[in-house]
Coordinates of C-alpha atoms and ligand atoms in Angstrom, one line a residue:
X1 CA 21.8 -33.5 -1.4
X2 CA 20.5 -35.8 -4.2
X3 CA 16.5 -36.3 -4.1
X4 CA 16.0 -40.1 -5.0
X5 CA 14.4 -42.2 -2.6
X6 CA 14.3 -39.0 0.0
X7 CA 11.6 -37.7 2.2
X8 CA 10.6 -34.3 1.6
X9 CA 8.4 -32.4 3.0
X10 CA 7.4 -28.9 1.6
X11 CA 4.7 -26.1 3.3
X12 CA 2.3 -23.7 1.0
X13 CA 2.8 -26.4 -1.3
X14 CA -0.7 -26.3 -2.6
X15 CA -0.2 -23.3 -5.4
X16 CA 2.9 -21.9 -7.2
X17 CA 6.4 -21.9 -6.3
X18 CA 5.6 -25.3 -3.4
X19 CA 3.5 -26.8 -5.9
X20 CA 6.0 -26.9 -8.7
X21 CA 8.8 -27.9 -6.3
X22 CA 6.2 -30.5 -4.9
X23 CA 6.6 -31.3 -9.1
X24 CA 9.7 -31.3 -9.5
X25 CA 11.2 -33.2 -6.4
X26 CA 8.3 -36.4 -7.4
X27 CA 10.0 -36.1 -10.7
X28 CA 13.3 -37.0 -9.5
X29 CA 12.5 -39.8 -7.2
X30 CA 11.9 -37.8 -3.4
X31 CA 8.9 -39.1 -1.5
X32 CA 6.6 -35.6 -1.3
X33 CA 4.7 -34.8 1.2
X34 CA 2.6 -31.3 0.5
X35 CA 1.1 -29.4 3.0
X36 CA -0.8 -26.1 2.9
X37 CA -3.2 -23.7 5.4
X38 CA -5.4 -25.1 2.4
X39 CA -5.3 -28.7 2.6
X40 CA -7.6 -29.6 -0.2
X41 CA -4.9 -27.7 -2.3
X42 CA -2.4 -29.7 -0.6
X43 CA -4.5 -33.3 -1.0
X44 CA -4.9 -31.9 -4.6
X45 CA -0.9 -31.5 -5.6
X46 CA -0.2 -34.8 -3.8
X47 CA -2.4 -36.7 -5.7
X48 CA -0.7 -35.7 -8.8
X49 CA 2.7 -37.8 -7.5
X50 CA 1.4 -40.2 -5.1
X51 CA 2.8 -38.1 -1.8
X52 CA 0.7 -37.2 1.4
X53 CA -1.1 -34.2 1.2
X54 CA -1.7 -32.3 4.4
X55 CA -3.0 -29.6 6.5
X56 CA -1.2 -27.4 8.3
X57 CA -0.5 -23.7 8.9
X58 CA 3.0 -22.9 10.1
X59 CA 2.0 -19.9 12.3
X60 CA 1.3 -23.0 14.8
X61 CA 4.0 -24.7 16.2
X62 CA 2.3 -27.8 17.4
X63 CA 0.9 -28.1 14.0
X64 CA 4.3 -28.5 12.9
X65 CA 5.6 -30.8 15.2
X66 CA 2.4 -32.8 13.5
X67 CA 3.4 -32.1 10.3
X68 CA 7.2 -34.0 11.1
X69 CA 5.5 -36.7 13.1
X70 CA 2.9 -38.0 10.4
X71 CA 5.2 -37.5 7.4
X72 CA 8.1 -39.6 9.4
X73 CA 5.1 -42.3 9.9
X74 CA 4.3 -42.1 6.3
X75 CA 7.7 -41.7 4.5
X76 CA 10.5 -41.9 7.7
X77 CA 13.1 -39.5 9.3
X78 CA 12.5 -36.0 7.0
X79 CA 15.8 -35.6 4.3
X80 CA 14.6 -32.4 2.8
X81 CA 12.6 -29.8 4.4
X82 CA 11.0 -26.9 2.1
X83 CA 9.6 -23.8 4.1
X84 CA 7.7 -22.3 1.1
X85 CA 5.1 -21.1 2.5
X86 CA 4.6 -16.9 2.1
X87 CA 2.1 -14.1 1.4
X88 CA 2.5 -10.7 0.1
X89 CA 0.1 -7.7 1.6
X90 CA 1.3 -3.8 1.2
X91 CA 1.1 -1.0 2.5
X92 CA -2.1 1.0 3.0
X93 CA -0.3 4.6 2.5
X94 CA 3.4 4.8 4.1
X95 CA 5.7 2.6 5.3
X96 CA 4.9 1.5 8.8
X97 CA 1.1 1.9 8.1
X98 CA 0.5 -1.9 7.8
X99 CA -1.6 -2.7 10.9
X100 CA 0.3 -4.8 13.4
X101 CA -1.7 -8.1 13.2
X102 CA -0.3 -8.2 9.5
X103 CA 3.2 -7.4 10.5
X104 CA 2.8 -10.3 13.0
X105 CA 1.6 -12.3 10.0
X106 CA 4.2 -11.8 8.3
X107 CA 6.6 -12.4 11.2
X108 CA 4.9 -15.5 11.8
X109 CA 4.6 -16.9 8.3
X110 CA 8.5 -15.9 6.9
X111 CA 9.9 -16.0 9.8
X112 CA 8.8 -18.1 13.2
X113 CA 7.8 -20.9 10.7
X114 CA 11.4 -21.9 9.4
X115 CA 12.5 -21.3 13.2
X116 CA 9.6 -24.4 14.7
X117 CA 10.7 -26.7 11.7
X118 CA 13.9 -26.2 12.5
X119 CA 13.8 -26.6 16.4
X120 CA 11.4 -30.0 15.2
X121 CA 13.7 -31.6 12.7
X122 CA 17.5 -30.4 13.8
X123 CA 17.3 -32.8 16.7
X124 CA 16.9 -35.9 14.3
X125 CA 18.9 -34.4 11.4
X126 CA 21.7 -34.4 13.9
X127 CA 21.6 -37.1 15.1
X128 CA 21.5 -38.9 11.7
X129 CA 24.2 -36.5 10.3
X130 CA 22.5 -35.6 7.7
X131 CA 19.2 -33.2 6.1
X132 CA 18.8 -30.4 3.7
X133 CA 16.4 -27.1 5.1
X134 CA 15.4 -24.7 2.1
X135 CA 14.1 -22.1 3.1
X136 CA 12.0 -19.8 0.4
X137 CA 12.9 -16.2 1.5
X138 CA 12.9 -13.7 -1.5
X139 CA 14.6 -11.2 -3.9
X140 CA 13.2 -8.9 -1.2
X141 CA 15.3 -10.1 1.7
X142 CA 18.1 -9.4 -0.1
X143 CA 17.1 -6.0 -1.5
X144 CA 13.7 -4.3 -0.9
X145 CA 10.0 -4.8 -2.0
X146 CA 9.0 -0.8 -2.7
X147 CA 5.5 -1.0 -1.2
X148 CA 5.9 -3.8 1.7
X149 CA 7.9 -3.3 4.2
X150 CA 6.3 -6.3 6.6
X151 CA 7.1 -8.3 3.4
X152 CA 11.0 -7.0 3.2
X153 CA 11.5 -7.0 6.6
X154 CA 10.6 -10.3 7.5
X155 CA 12.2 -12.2 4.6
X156 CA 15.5 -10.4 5.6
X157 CA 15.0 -11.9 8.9
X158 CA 14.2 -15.4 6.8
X159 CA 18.1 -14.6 5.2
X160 CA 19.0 -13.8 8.1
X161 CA 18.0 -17.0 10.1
X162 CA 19.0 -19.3 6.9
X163 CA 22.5 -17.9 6.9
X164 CA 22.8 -19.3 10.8
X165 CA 21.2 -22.5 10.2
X166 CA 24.0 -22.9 7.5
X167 CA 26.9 -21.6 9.5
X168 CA 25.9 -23.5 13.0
X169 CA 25.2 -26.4 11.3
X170 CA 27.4 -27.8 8.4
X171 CA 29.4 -29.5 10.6
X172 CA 26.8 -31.5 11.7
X173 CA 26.4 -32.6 8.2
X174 CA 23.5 -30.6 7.4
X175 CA 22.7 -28.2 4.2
X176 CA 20.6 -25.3 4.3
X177 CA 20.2 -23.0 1.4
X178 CA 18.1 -19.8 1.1
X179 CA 15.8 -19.0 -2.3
X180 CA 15.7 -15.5 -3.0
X181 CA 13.1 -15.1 -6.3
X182 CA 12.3 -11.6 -8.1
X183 CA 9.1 -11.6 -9.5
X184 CA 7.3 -15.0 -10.4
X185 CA 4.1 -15.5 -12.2
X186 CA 2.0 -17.0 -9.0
X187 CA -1.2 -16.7 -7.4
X188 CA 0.9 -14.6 -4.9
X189 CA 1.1 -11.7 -7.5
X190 CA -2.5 -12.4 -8.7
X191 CA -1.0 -14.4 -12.2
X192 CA -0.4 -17.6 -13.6
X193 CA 2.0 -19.3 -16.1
X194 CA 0.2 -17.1 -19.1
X195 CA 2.0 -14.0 -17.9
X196 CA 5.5 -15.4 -17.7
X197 CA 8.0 -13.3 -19.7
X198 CA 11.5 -12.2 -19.6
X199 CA 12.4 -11.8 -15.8
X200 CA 9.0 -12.8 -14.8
X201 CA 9.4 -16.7 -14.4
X202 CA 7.2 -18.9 -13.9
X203 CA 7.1 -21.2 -10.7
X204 CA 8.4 -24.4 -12.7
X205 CA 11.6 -22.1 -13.3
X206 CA 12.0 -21.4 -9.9
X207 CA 11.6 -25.2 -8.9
X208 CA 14.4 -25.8 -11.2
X209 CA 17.0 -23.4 -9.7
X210 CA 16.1 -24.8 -6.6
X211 CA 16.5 -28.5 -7.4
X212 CA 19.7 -27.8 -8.9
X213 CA 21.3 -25.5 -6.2
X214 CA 20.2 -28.3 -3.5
X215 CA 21.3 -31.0 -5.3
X216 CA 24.4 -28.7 -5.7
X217 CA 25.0 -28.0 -2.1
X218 CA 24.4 -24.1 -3.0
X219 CA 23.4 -22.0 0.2
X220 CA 22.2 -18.5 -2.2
X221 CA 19.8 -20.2 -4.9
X222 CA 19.0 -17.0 -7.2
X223 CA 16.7 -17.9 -10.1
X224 CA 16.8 -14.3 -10.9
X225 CA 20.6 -13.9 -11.3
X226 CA 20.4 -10.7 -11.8
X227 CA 19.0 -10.5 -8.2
X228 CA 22.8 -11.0 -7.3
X229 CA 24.4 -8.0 -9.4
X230 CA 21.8 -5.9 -7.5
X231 CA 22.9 -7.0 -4.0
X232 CA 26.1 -6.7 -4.6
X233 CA 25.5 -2.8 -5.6
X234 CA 23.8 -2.5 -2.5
X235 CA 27.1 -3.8 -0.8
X236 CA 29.6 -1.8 -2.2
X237 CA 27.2 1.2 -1.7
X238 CA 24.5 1.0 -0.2
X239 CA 23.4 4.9 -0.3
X240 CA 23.9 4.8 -3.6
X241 CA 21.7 1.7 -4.0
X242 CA 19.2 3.6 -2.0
X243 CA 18.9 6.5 -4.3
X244 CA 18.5 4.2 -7.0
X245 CA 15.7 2.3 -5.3
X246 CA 14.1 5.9 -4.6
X247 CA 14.5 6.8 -8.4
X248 CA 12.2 3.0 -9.1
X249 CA 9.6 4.2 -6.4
X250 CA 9.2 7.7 -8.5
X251 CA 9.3 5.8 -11.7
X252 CA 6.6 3.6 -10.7
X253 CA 4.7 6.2 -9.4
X254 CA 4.7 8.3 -12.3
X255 CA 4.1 5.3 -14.7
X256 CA 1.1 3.9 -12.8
X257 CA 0.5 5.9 -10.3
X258 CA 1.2 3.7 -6.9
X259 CA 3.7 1.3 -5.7
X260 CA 1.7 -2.1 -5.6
X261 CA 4.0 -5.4 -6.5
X262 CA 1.3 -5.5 -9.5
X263 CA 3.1 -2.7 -10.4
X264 CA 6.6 -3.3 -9.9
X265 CA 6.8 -6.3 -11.6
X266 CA 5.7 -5.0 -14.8
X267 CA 9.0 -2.2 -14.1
X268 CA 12.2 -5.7 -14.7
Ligands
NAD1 N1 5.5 -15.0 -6.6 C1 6.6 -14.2 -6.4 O1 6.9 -13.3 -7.2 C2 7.6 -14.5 -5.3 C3 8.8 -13.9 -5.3 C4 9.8 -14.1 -4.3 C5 9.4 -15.0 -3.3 N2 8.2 -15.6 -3.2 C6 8.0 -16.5 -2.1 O2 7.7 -17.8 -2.6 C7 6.9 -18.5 -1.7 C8 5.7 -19.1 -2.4 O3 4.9 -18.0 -3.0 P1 4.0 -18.2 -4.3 O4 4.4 -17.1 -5.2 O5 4.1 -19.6 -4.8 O6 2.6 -17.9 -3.7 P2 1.2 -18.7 -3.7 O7 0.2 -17.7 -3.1 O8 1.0 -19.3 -5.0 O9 1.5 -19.8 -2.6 C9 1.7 -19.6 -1.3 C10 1.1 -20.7 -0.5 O10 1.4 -20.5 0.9 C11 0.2 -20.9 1.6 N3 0.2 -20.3 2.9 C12 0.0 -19.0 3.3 N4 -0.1 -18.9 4.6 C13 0.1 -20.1 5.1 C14 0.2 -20.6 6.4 N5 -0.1 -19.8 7.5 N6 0.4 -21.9 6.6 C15 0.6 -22.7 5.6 N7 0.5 -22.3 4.3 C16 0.3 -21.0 4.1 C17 -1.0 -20.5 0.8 O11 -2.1 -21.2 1.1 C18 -0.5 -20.8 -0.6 O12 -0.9 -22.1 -1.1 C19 6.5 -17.4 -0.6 O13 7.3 -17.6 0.5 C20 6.7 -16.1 -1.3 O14 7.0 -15.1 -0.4 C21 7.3 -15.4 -4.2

């Protein structure tokens, strides 16, 4: 789908990645509406291109529903939808020991979020025969975040969900693509632009790999594309892969001493 003179609406869009596809989508012509948990942030990034800014936090259904209603009234019927909208937490000391209010977080965040926007926009978008969802998953829902299983486990299931909407509904006209990022120099991982080097993009690159795989018609958009050498490693063994992953853990371990994402991302 091309973004001239489209409606597109984008969540967490008040810092990093969503705010630099916010950017980038203004730039070429789409009608932006940002929304955020934080809508000053939101307000804020809107501004910058004319759009609507918003509040809303997709762990609330209802506030979604919202979300479509006043950004059809503002801009009409939504073309582009952008479920952006993450955070990252860790675990405490082994792998299930996140308590279960943040696994539900993050269940509700990666996951039940793309689910209500796309129970509240498939109706329309099929009806119209036409609309693009994107939802932002990660590098780690197609391999593994060492360190965060809530976080690897819920954007598999954000893959996992993406990869239906775009099998159950191409023939009703409708795109859906999936954007798995490694590391990106973000709020998320406690950096900014300054720190961007080699495989650690910044979020403008990621807005551009997205941009260009929707306009493409792409379902994977990797802006790490290395990200897809490694998953296919894992496919055509995956107990090798995991001895390989467990050989990273050590190495990070013995270079830093834990297995934070601070860390990791400092190992690519
Ligand atoms: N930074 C990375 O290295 C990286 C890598 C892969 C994937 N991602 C994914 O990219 C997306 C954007 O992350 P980012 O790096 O730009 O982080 P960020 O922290 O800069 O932005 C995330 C935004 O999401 C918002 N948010 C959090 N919970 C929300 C809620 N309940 N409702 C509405 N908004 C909410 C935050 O307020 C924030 O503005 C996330 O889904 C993240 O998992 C990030």
């Amino acid at each position: 789908m091309q973004f001239d003179g489209k409606s597109l609406v984008i969540t967490g869009g008040g810092s990093g990645i969503g705010a630099a596809i916010a950017r980038a989508a203004a730039a070429k012509g789409a009608k932006v509406c940002v929304s955020d948990l934080d809508g000053d942030k939101a307000r804020a990034v809107a501004e910058e291109m004319g759009g609507l800014g918003l509040a809303c936090d997709v762990r609330d259904e209802a506030a979604i529903q919202e979300l479509v209603r006043e950004a059809e009234a503002a801009h009409g019927p939504v073309d582009i939808w952008v479920s952006n909208a993450g955070l990252g937490g860790g675990d405490p000391s082994h792998a299930a020991s996140q308590p279960n209010d943040q696994w539900e977080l993050n269940w509700q965040v990666h996951v039940m979020a793309h689910v209500y926007a796309a129970r509240a926009l498939l109706p329309g978008m099929i009806e119209r025969g036409s609309g693009h969802l994107v939802n932002v998953a990660s590098a780690a829902g197609l391999l593994n975040q060492i360190g965060d299983a809530a976080y690897s486990a819920t954007k598999h299931a954000a893959v996992s969900f993406a990869e239906s909407l775009a099998i159950t509904h191409a023939a009703d006209g409708i795109g859906a693509s999936v954007v798995c990022p490694q590391y990106v120099a973000t709020p998320l991982l406690g950096l900014s632009d300054k720190d961007a080097r080699a495989n650690l993009l910044t979020a403008d690159d990621v807005a551009r790999a997205v941009i260009e795989g929707v306009e493409a018609g792409r379902f994977l958009i990797l802006s790490h594309p290395e990200v897809g050498k490694y998953a296919a490693h894992r496919g055509a063994d995956h107990d090798r892969w995991i001895k390989g992953m467990q050989a990273l853990r050590a190495k990070a371990i013995e270079t830093f001493g834990d297995v934070s994402v601070e860390s990791f991302y400092k190992l690519v």
